[in-house]
Every structure is written in structure tokens, then in C-alpha cells.
Amino acid sequence: MRDITTSKEKLLKKIRQALLEKRDNPYPNLETLPMYPPAPEDLDLMFAEEFSAVQGQFAFCEDEVDFIAVLLELAEKRSWRKIYCWEPALQEVLNRYEYPFFETDKDFTQAEVGITLCEALVARNGSIMVSSGQLAGRRLSIYPEVHIVLAYTSQLVPDLKDGFALIKKKYNGNIPSMISNITGPSRTADIEKTLVLGAHGPKELLVFLLEG
């Protein structure tokens, strides 16, 4: 007699049999295994490599004087005039060396450069974590064509989960309403599959890393 069992019925029969048979889990510790290999000790080098791979510009500064010197050189070379900074801790650094900037949002539609701090630098994927808890707010890292971030080595973390842990500790569990992960300059390839930088935000992203 010819077997008229369909392929679907055969497949369902195999599934039923597999469900009835008890077998040992071949991967009992799968959920507890780390997703990535251990991160190296030199997180600054790892971040610099990954950040550069996504068209970010990275510089390690020996101290604040070095940071201001590089900033002055860039501003002169690029003819930057509308530079904005809204975070008091960062304003204190700039004021200490008499570096000119806008501390309010006056003429913000003409902003060329936004200078901010960050919550963390994620070495694994070269990302910058920012949040609405920062006094730079939501606009300063998005609107100007150039976004400059001043960060410290204490903010370097291996992975995203470590960045979230740093934020949770900083805000004592009161997580900011917005946490954003910036990986390189704004980009899109929606138009004819051609990659365009700066389509929805800054065209350039620079990170200056200081010891501390």
C-alpha cells in the first residue's frame, strides 16, 4: 500500500517524538557564558581602534593644556566661530584657559561646534554613551555639524552593560529618561545605497581622552 503521509505530517511526527524523548541539554551553561572574549587591559587602545573604524577622530591628550592647544589649532584651521558648551564642569576647563565659547543657546541655529562631556566610552564597539542627565541636554550632541567630546580614562568600559552600570551608579538608580549610544558620525545609506555622513546629525565626531 502506498504511503500517503505528507511531508508536513512526517515533520510533525518527528517533532512529537523529539518532544517525548528526554535528552540531556548539550549546552547547560549557555545563558551564563560571556557573549564576548575578555576585554584587554588597554581599553583606550581598543576604543581608539574601534572608534576610528567608524570614521571617528580620536586624540589622547596628556593634560588640559594639551587639549586646549589642539582645540585652538583646530578652530583656527577650520575657522570655527560658533562654539557652544553648556556643561559647567567643561565650561570651567575652557574658562581656565580663556577659550571663547557660547554658554547659552543664543544664535544656536548657527552653531558650528558643540563640546560636551559623556557618560561612558564603550571600547568594544567604539561608542560614546550620552544621556539627558547631562547638562548639555539633548540638542548639543546632535545639532552642530561638529561634535567634540571630552572624556576621561575612568569612563572607559569594555561593553554596553558596563556603561549602563556606570550610569546607574552615577545617578543612584534614577536612570535618565534618554540614554543614547553614538557610534561614529551620523550616517545613512537610504538614498541609492550610497553612504552619506552627517545626514541626521554631526558630520564629524571627535573624542579627546584625558587621564583621570
Coordinates of N, CA and C in Angstrom, one line a residue:
M1 N 0.9 -1.2 0.0 CA 0.0 0.0 0.0 C 0.9 1.3 0.0
R2 N 0.5 2.2 -0.8 CA 1.3 3.4 -1.0 C 1.2 4.3 0.2
D3 N 2.3 4.9 0.7 CA 2.3 5.8 1.9 C 1.9 7.1 1.4
I4 N 0.8 7.6 1.9 CA 0.2 8.9 1.5 C 0.5 10.0 2.6
T5 N 1.4 9.7 3.5 CA 1.8 10.7 4.5 C 2.5 11.8 3.9
T6 N 2.0 13.0 4.2 CA 2.6 14.2 3.6 C 3.9 14.6 4.3
S7 N 4.7 15.4 3.6 CA 6.0 15.9 4.2 C 5.7 16.6 5.5
K8 N 4.6 17.4 5.6 CA 4.3 18.1 6.8 C 4.0 17.2 7.9
E9 N 3.2 16.1 7.7 CA 2.9 15.1 8.7 C 4.1 14.4 9.2
K10 N 5.0 14.1 8.3 CA 6.3 13.5 8.7 C 7.1 14.4 9.6
L11 N 7.2 15.6 9.3 CA 7.9 16.6 10.1 C 7.3 16.8 11.5
L12 N 6.0 16.8 11.5 CA 5.3 17.0 12.8 C 5.5 15.7 13.7
K13 N 5.5 14.6 13.0 CA 5.7 13.3 13.8 C 7.1 13.3 14.4
K14 N 8.1 13.8 13.7 CA 9.5 13.8 14.2 C 9.5 14.8 15.4
I15 N 8.8 15.9 15.3 CA 8.8 16.9 16.4 C 8.2 16.3 17.6
R16 N 7.1 15.6 17.4 CA 6.4 14.9 18.6 C 7.3 13.9 19.2
Q17 N 8.0 13.1 18.5 CA 8.9 12.1 19.0 C 10.0 12.8 19.8
A18 N 10.5 13.9 19.2 CA 11.6 14.6 19.9 C 11.2 15.2 21.2
L19 N 10.0 15.6 21.2 CA 9.5 16.2 22.5 C 9.2 15.2 23.6
L20 N 8.9 13.9 23.2 CA 8.7 12.9 24.1 C 10.0 12.3 24.7
E21 N 11.0 12.3 23.9 CA 12.3 11.8 24.3 C 13.0 12.8 25.2
K22 N 13.5 12.4 26.3 CA 14.2 13.2 27.2 C 15.7 13.1 27.0
R23 N 16.3 14.2 26.7 CA 17.8 14.2 26.5 C 18.5 15.3 27.3
D24 N 19.7 15.0 27.6 CA 20.5 16.0 28.4 C 20.7 17.2 27.5
N25 N 20.7 18.4 28.2 CA 21.0 19.6 27.5 C 22.4 19.7 27.1
P26 N 22.7 19.8 25.8 CA 24.2 19.8 25.4 C 24.9 21.1 25.8
Y27 N 24.1 22.1 26.1 CA 24.7 23.4 26.5 C 24.1 23.9 27.8
P28 N 24.4 23.3 28.9 CA 23.7 23.6 30.1 C 24.1 25.0 30.6
N29 N 25.2 25.5 30.3 CA 25.7 26.8 30.8 C 25.6 27.9 29.8
L30 N 24.9 27.7 28.7 CA 24.8 28.7 27.6 C 24.5 30.1 28.1
E31 N 23.4 30.2 28.9 CA 22.9 31.5 29.3 C 23.9 32.3 30.2
T32 N 24.8 31.6 30.9 CA 25.7 32.2 31.8 C 27.1 32.5 31.1
L33 N 27.3 32.0 29.9 CA 28.5 32.2 29.2 C 28.6 33.6 28.7
P34 N 29.8 34.2 28.8 CA 30.0 35.6 28.3 C 29.8 35.7 26.8
M35 N 29.2 36.8 26.3 CA 29.0 37.0 24.9 C 30.3 37.2 24.1
Y36 N 31.2 37.9 24.8 CA 32.5 38.3 24.1 C 33.7 37.7 24.9
P37 N 34.8 37.6 24.2 CA 36.0 37.2 24.9 C 36.4 38.3 25.9
P38 N 37.2 38.0 26.9 CA 37.6 39.1 27.9 C 38.2 40.3 27.2
A39 N 37.9 41.5 27.6 CA 38.4 42.7 27.1 C 39.9 42.9 27.5
P40 N 40.7 43.4 26.7 CA 42.1 43.7 27.1 C 42.2 44.8 28.1
E41 N 43.3 44.8 28.8 CA 43.5 45.8 29.8 C 43.6 47.3 29.2
D42 N 44.2 47.4 28.1 CA 44.4 48.7 27.4 C 43.1 49.1 26.7
L43 N 42.1 49.4 27.4 CA 40.8 49.8 26.8 C 40.9 51.0 25.9
D44 N 41.8 51.9 26.3 CA 42.0 53.1 25.4 C 42.4 52.8 24.0
L45 N 43.3 51.8 23.8 CA 43.7 51.4 22.5 C 42.6 50.7 21.8
M46 N 41.8 49.9 22.5 CA 40.7 49.2 21.9 C 39.6 50.2 21.4
F47 N 39.3 51.2 22.3 CA 38.4 52.2 21.9 C 38.8 53.0 20.7
A48 N 40.1 53.4 20.7 CA 40.6 54.2 19.6 C 40.5 53.5 18.3
E49 N 40.8 52.2 18.3 CA 40.8 51.4 17.0 C 39.3 51.3 16.5
E50 N 38.4 50.9 17.4 CA 37.0 50.7 17.0 C 36.4 52.1 16.6
F51 N 36.7 53.1 17.4 CA 36.1 54.4 17.1 C 36.6 55.0 15.7
S52 N 37.9 54.8 15.4 CA 38.5 55.2 14.1 C 37.9 54.4 13.0
A53 N 37.5 53.1 13.3 CA 36.9 52.3 12.2 C 35.5 52.8 11.8
V54 N 34.9 53.6 12.6 CA 33.6 54.1 12.2 C 33.7 55.6 11.9
Q55 N 34.8 56.0 11.4 CA 35.1 57.4 11.0 C 35.1 58.4 12.1
G56 N 35.3 58.0 13.4 CA 35.5 58.9 14.4 C 37.0 59.4 14.5
Q57 N 37.2 60.6 15.1 CA 38.5 61.1 15.2 C 38.9 61.1 16.7
F58 N 40.1 60.5 17.0 CA 40.4 60.3 18.4 C 41.8 60.9 18.7
A59 N 41.9 61.5 19.9 CA 43.2 62.0 20.3 C 43.4 61.8 21.8
F60 N 44.5 61.3 22.2 CA 44.8 61.2 23.6 C 45.6 62.4 24.1
C61 N 45.1 63.2 25.0 CA 45.8 64.4 25.5 C 46.5 64.2 26.8
E62 N 47.7 64.7 27.0 CA 48.4 64.5 28.2 C 47.8 65.2 29.4
D63 N 47.2 66.4 29.1 CA 46.6 67.2 30.1 C 45.6 68.2 29.5
E64 N 45.0 69.0 30.3 CA 44.1 70.0 29.8 C 44.8 71.0 28.9
V65 N 46.0 71.4 29.2 CA 46.8 72.3 28.3 C 46.9 71.7 26.9
D66 N 47.2 70.4 26.8 CA 47.3 69.8 25.5 C 46.0 69.8 24.8
F67 N 44.9 69.5 25.5 CA 43.5 69.6 24.9 C 43.2 70.9 24.4
I68 N 43.5 72.0 25.1 CA 43.2 73.4 24.7 C 44.0 73.7 23.5
A69 N 45.3 73.3 23.5 CA 46.2 73.6 22.4 C 45.7 73.0 21.1
V70 N 45.2 71.7 21.1 CA 44.7 71.1 19.9 C 43.4 71.7 19.5
L71 N 42.6 72.1 20.5 CA 41.3 72.7 20.2 C 41.5 74.1 19.5
L72 N 42.5 74.8 19.9 CA 42.8 76.1 19.3 C 43.3 75.9 17.9
E73 N 44.2 74.9 17.7 CA 44.7 74.7 16.4 C 43.6 74.3 15.4
L74 N 42.7 73.4 15.9 CA 41.5 73.0 15.0 C 40.6 74.2 14.7
A75 N 40.3 75.0 15.7 CA 39.4 76.2 15.5 C 40.0 77.1 14.5
E76 N 41.3 77.3 14.6 CA 42.0 78.3 13.6 C 42.0 77.7 12.2
K77 N 42.3 76.4 12.1 CA 42.4 75.8 10.8 C 41.0 75.7 10.2
R78 N 39.9 75.4 10.9 CA 38.6 75.3 10.4 C 37.8 76.6 10.4
S79 N 38.4 77.6 11.0 CA 37.7 78.9 11.1 C 36.4 78.8 11.9
W80 N 36.4 78.0 13.0 CA 35.2 77.9 13.8 C 35.0 79.2 14.6
R81 N 33.8 79.7 14.6 CA 33.4 80.9 15.4 C 32.3 80.6 16.4
K82 N 31.4 79.7 16.0 CA 30.2 79.5 16.8 C 30.4 78.1 17.6
I83 N 31.1 78.2 18.7 CA 31.4 77.0 19.5 C 30.6 77.1 20.8
Y84 N 29.8 76.0 21.1 CA 28.9 76.0 22.2 C 29.3 75.0 23.2
C85 N 29.1 75.4 24.5 CA 29.4 74.5 25.6 C 28.5 74.8 26.8
W86 N 27.7 73.9 27.3 CA 26.7 74.2 28.3 C 26.9 73.5 29.6
E87 N 27.9 72.7 29.7 CA 28.1 71.9 31.0 C 29.2 72.7 31.9
P88 N 28.8 73.1 33.1 CA 29.6 73.9 34.0 C 31.0 73.3 34.2
A89 N 31.1 72.0 34.3 CA 32.5 71.4 34.6 C 33.4 71.6 33.4
L90 N 32.8 71.5 32.2 CA 33.6 71.7 30.9 C 33.8 73.2 30.7
Q91 N 32.8 74.0 31.0 CA 33.0 75.5 30.9 C 34.1 75.9 31.8
E92 N 34.3 75.3 33.0 CA 35.3 75.7 33.9 C 36.7 75.4 33.3
V93 N 36.8 74.3 32.6 CA 38.1 74.0 31.9 C 38.4 75.0 30.8
L94 N 37.4 75.3 30.0 CA 37.6 76.3 28.9 C 37.9 77.7 29.5
N95 N 37.2 78.1 30.5 CA 37.4 79.4 31.1 C 38.8 79.6 31.7
R96 N 39.3 78.5 32.3 CA 40.6 78.5 32.9 C 41.7 78.9 31.9
Y97 N 41.5 78.5 30.7 CA 42.5 78.9 29.7 C 42.0 79.9 28.7
E98 N 40.9 80.6 29.1 CA 40.3 81.7 28.4 C 40.0 81.3 26.9
Y99 N 39.4 80.1 26.8 CA 39.0 79.7 25.5 C 37.5 80.2 25.2
P100 N 37.3 80.9 24.1 CA 35.9 81.5 23.9 C 34.9 80.5 23.5
F101 N 33.7 80.7 24.0 CA 32.6 79.8 23.6 C 31.3 80.4 24.0
F102 N 30.2 79.9 23.5 CA 28.8 80.3 23.8 C 28.3 79.5 24.9
E103 N 27.8 80.1 26.0 CA 27.3 79.3 27.2 C 25.8 79.3 27.2
T104 N 25.2 80.0 26.3 CA 23.7 79.9 26.2 C 23.4 79.4 24.8
D105 N 22.1 79.4 24.5 CA 21.7 78.9 23.2 C 21.4 80.1 22.2
K106 N 22.0 81.2 22.5 CA 21.8 82.4 21.6 C 22.4 82.1 20.2
D107 N 21.6 82.4 19.2 CA 22.1 82.1 17.8 C 22.4 80.6 17.6
F108 N 21.7 79.7 18.3 CA 22.1 78.3 18.2 C 21.9 77.7 16.8
T109 N 21.0 78.3 16.0 CA 20.8 77.8 14.7 C 22.1 78.0 13.8
Q110 N 23.0 78.8 14.3 CA 24.2 79.0 13.5 C 25.4 78.2 14.2
A111 N 25.1 77.3 15.1 CA 26.1 76.6 15.8 C 27.0 75.7 14.9
E112 N 28.3 75.8 15.0 CA 29.2 75.1 14.2 C 29.8 73.9 15.0
V113 N 30.0 74.1 16.3 CA 30.6 73.1 17.1 C 29.9 73.0 18.4
G114 N 29.7 71.7 18.9 CA 29.2 71.5 20.2 C 30.2 70.7 21.0
I115 N 30.6 71.2 22.2 CA 31.5 70.5 23.0 C 30.8 70.0 24.2
T116 N 30.9 68.7 24.5 CA 30.2 68.1 25.6 C 31.1 67.1 26.3
L117 N 30.6 66.7 27.5 CA 31.2 65.5 28.2 C 30.4 64.3 27.8
C118 N 30.6 63.2 28.4 CA 29.9 62.0 28.1 C 29.7 61.2 29.4
E119 N 28.9 60.1 29.3 CA 28.6 59.2 30.4 C 29.7 58.1 30.4
A120 N 30.0 57.6 29.2 CA 31.0 56.5 29.1 C 31.5 56.3 27.7
L121 N 32.7 55.7 27.6 CA 33.2 55.3 26.3 C 33.2 53.8 26.3
V122 N 32.5 53.2 25.3 CA 32.4 51.7 25.2 C 33.5 51.2 24.3
A123 N 34.5 50.6 24.8 CA 35.6 50.2 24.0 C 35.3 49.1 23.0
R124 N 34.4 48.2 23.3 CA 34.1 47.1 22.4 C 33.6 47.5 21.0
N125 N 32.8 48.5 20.9 CA 32.3 49.0 19.6 C 32.6 50.4 19.3
G126 N 33.5 51.0 20.1 CA 33.9 52.4 19.8 C 32.8 53.4 19.9
S127 N 31.9 53.2 20.9 CA 30.7 54.1 21.1 C 30.9 55.1 22.2
I128 N 30.1 56.1 22.1 CA 30.0 57.1 23.2 C 28.6 57.1 23.8
M129 N 28.5 57.0 25.1 CA 27.2 57.0 25.7 C 27.0 58.4 26.3
V130 N 25.8 58.9 25.9 CA 25.4 60.2 26.5 C 24.0 60.1 27.0
S131 N 23.6 61.0 27.8 CA 22.2 60.9 28.4 C 21.6 62.3 28.6
S132 N 20.3 62.3 28.8 CA 19.6 63.6 29.1 C 20.0 64.1 30.5
G133 N 20.6 63.3 31.3 CA 21.1 63.7 32.6 C 22.2 64.7 32.6
Q134 N 22.9 64.7 31.5 CA 24.0 65.7 31.3 C 23.4 67.1 31.1
L135 N 24.1 68.1 31.5 CA 23.6 69.5 31.4 C 23.8 70.0 30.0
A136 N 24.4 69.2 29.1 CA 24.4 69.6 27.7 C 23.1 69.4 27.0
G137 N 22.2 68.6 27.7 CA 20.9 68.4 27.2 C 20.9 67.4 26.0
R138 N 19.8 67.5 25.2 CA 19.6 66.5 24.1 C 20.1 67.1 22.8
R139 N 20.2 68.5 22.7 CA 20.5 69.1 21.4 C 22.0 69.3 21.0
L140 N 22.8 69.5 22.0 CA 24.2 69.9 21.7 C 25.0 68.8 21.1
S141 N 24.7 67.6 21.3 CA 25.4 66.5 20.6 C 24.8 66.1 19.3
I142 N 23.7 66.8 18.9 CA 23.0 66.4 17.6 C 23.0 67.5 16.6
Y143 N 22.8 68.8 17.0 CA 22.5 69.8 16.0 C 23.8 70.3 15.3
P144 N 24.9 70.8 16.0 CA 26.0 71.3 15.3 C 26.7 70.2 14.4
E145 N 27.3 70.7 13.3 CA 27.9 69.8 12.3 C 29.1 69.1 12.9
V146 N 29.7 69.7 14.0 CA 30.9 69.0 14.6 C 30.6 68.8 16.1
H147 N 30.7 67.6 16.5 CA 30.5 67.2 18.0 C 31.9 66.8 18.6
I148 N 32.3 67.6 19.6 CA 33.6 67.3 20.3 C 33.2 66.8 21.7
V149 N 33.8 65.6 22.0 CA 33.6 65.0 23.3 C 34.9 65.0 24.1
L150 N 34.8 65.6 25.3 CA 36.0 65.5 26.3 C 35.6 64.3 27.3
A151 N 36.5 63.3 27.3 CA 36.3 62.2 28.2 C 37.5 61.9 29.0
Y152 N 37.3 61.0 30.0 CA 38.4 60.7 30.9 C 38.6 59.1 30.9
T153 N 39.8 58.7 31.2 CA 40.1 57.3 31.2 C 39.2 56.5 32.2
S154 N 38.7 57.2 33.3 CA 37.9 56.5 34.2 C 36.5 56.1 33.6
Q155 N 36.2 56.7 32.5 CA 34.9 56.5 31.8 C 35.0 55.4 30.8
L156 N 36.1 54.8 30.6 CA 36.3 53.7 29.6 C 35.7 52.4 30.2
V157 N 34.9 51.8 29.5 CA 34.3 50.5 29.9 C 34.4 49.5 28.8
P158 N 34.4 48.2 29.1 CA 34.5 47.2 28.0 C 33.3 47.1 27.1
D159 N 32.1 47.0 27.7 CA 30.9 46.7 27.0 C 29.7 47.6 27.4
L160 N 28.6 47.5 26.6 CA 27.5 48.4 26.9 C 26.9 48.2 28.3
K161 N 26.9 46.9 28.8 CA 26.3 46.6 30.1 C 27.1 47.4 31.2
D162 N 28.4 47.5 31.0 CA 29.3 48.2 31.9 C 29.0 49.7 31.9
G163 N 28.7 50.2 30.7 CA 28.3 51.6 30.6 C 27.0 51.9 31.3
F164 N 26.0 51.0 31.2 CA 24.7 51.2 31.9 C 25.0 51.1 33.4
A165 N 25.9 50.2 33.8 CA 26.1 50.1 35.3 C 26.8 51.4 35.8
L166 N 27.6 52.0 35.0 CA 28.3 53.3 35.4 C 27.2 54.4 35.5
I167 N 26.3 54.4 34.6 CA 25.2 55.4 34.6 C 24.3 55.2 35.9
K168 N 24.0 54.0 36.1 CA 23.1 53.6 37.2 C 23.8 54.1 38.5
K169 N 25.1 53.8 38.7 CA 25.8 54.2 39.9 C 25.9 55.7 40.0
K170 N 26.1 56.4 38.9 CA 26.3 57.9 38.9 C 25.0 58.6 39.4
Y171 N 23.9 58.1 38.9 CA 22.6 58.7 39.2 C 21.8 58.0 40.3
N172 N 22.5 57.2 41.0 CA 22.0 56.5 42.2 C 20.7 55.8 41.9
G173 N 20.6 55.1 40.7 CA 19.5 54.3 40.4 C 18.4 55.1 39.6
N174 N 18.5 56.5 39.7 CA 17.5 57.3 39.0 C 17.9 57.5 37.5
I175 N 17.6 56.5 36.7 CA 18.1 56.4 35.3 C 17.6 57.6 34.5
P176 N 18.4 58.3 33.8 CA 17.9 59.4 32.9 C 16.9 58.9 31.9
S177 N 16.0 59.9 31.5 CA 14.9 59.5 30.6 C 15.4 59.1 29.2
M178 N 16.6 59.6 28.8 CA 17.2 59.3 27.5 C 18.6 58.9 27.6
I179 N 19.0 57.7 27.1 CA 20.4 57.3 27.0 C 20.6 57.0 25.6
S180 N 21.6 57.6 25.0 CA 21.9 57.4 23.6 C 23.3 56.8 23.4
N181 N 23.5 56.0 22.5 CA 24.8 55.4 22.2 C 25.2 55.9 20.8
I182 N 26.3 56.7 20.7 CA 26.7 57.3 19.5 C 27.9 56.5 18.9
T183 N 27.7 55.9 17.8 CA 28.8 55.2 17.1 C 29.2 55.8 15.8
G184 N 30.2 56.7 15.9 CA 30.6 57.5 14.7 C 29.7 58.6 14.3
P185 N 30.1 59.4 13.3 CA 29.3 60.5 12.8 C 27.9 60.0 12.3
S186 N 26.9 60.8 12.3 CA 25.6 60.5 11.7 C 25.8 60.0 10.3
R187 N 25.0 59.0 9.9 CA 25.1 58.4 8.6 C 23.8 57.8 8.1
T188 N 23.7 57.7 6.8 CA 22.6 56.9 6.2 C 23.0 56.4 4.8
A189 N 22.3 55.4 4.4 CA 22.5 54.8 3.1 C 21.2 54.6 2.4
D190 N 20.2 55.4 2.9 CA 18.8 55.2 2.3 C 18.7 55.6 0.9
I191 N 19.5 56.6 0.5 CA 19.4 57.1 -0.9 C 20.3 56.4 -1.8
E192 N 19.8 55.5 -2.7 CA 20.5 54.8 -3.7 C 21.7 54.0 -3.1
K193 N 21.5 53.6 -1.8 CA 22.5 52.7 -1.1 C 23.9 53.4 -1.0
T194 N 23.9 54.7 -1.1 CA 25.2 55.5 -1.0 C 25.3 56.0 0.4
L195 N 26.4 55.7 1.0 CA 26.7 56.1 2.4 C 26.9 57.6 2.5
V196 N 26.1 58.3 3.3 CA 26.3 59.8 3.4 C 26.4 60.1 4.9
L197 N 27.5 60.8 5.2 CA 27.8 61.2 6.6 C 27.1 62.5 6.9
G198 N 26.6 62.7 8.1 CA 26.0 63.9 8.6 C 24.6 64.1 8.1
A199 N 23.9 63.1 7.7 CA 22.5 63.3 7.2 C 21.6 63.6 8.3
H200 N 21.7 63.1 9.5 CA 20.7 63.4 10.6 C 21.4 63.9 11.8
G201 N 22.6 64.4 11.7 CA 23.3 64.9 12.8 C 24.7 65.4 12.4
P202 N 25.7 65.4 13.4 CA 27.0 65.9 13.1 C 27.7 65.1 12.0
K203 N 28.5 65.8 11.2 CA 29.3 65.2 10.1 C 30.6 64.7 10.7
E204 N 31.0 65.3 11.8 CA 32.3 64.9 12.4 C 32.1 64.7 13.9
L205 N 32.8 63.7 14.4 CA 32.8 63.3 15.8 C 34.2 63.2 16.3
L206 N 34.6 64.0 17.3 CA 35.9 63.9 17.8 C 35.9 63.6 19.3
V207 N 36.8 62.8 19.7 CA 36.9 62.4 21.1 C 38.3 62.8 21.6
F208 N 38.4 63.6 22.7 CA 39.7 63.9 23.3 C 39.7 63.1 24.6
L209 N 40.6 62.3 24.9 CA 40.7 61.5 26.1 C 41.8 62.0 27.0
L210 N 41.4 62.3 28.2 CA 42.4 62.7 29.3 C 42.5 61.7 30.4
E211 N 43.6 61.7 31.0 CA 43.8 60.8 32.1 C 43.0 61.3 33.3
G212 N 42.3 60.4 34.0 CA 41.6 60.9 35.1 C 40.3 60.2 35.3

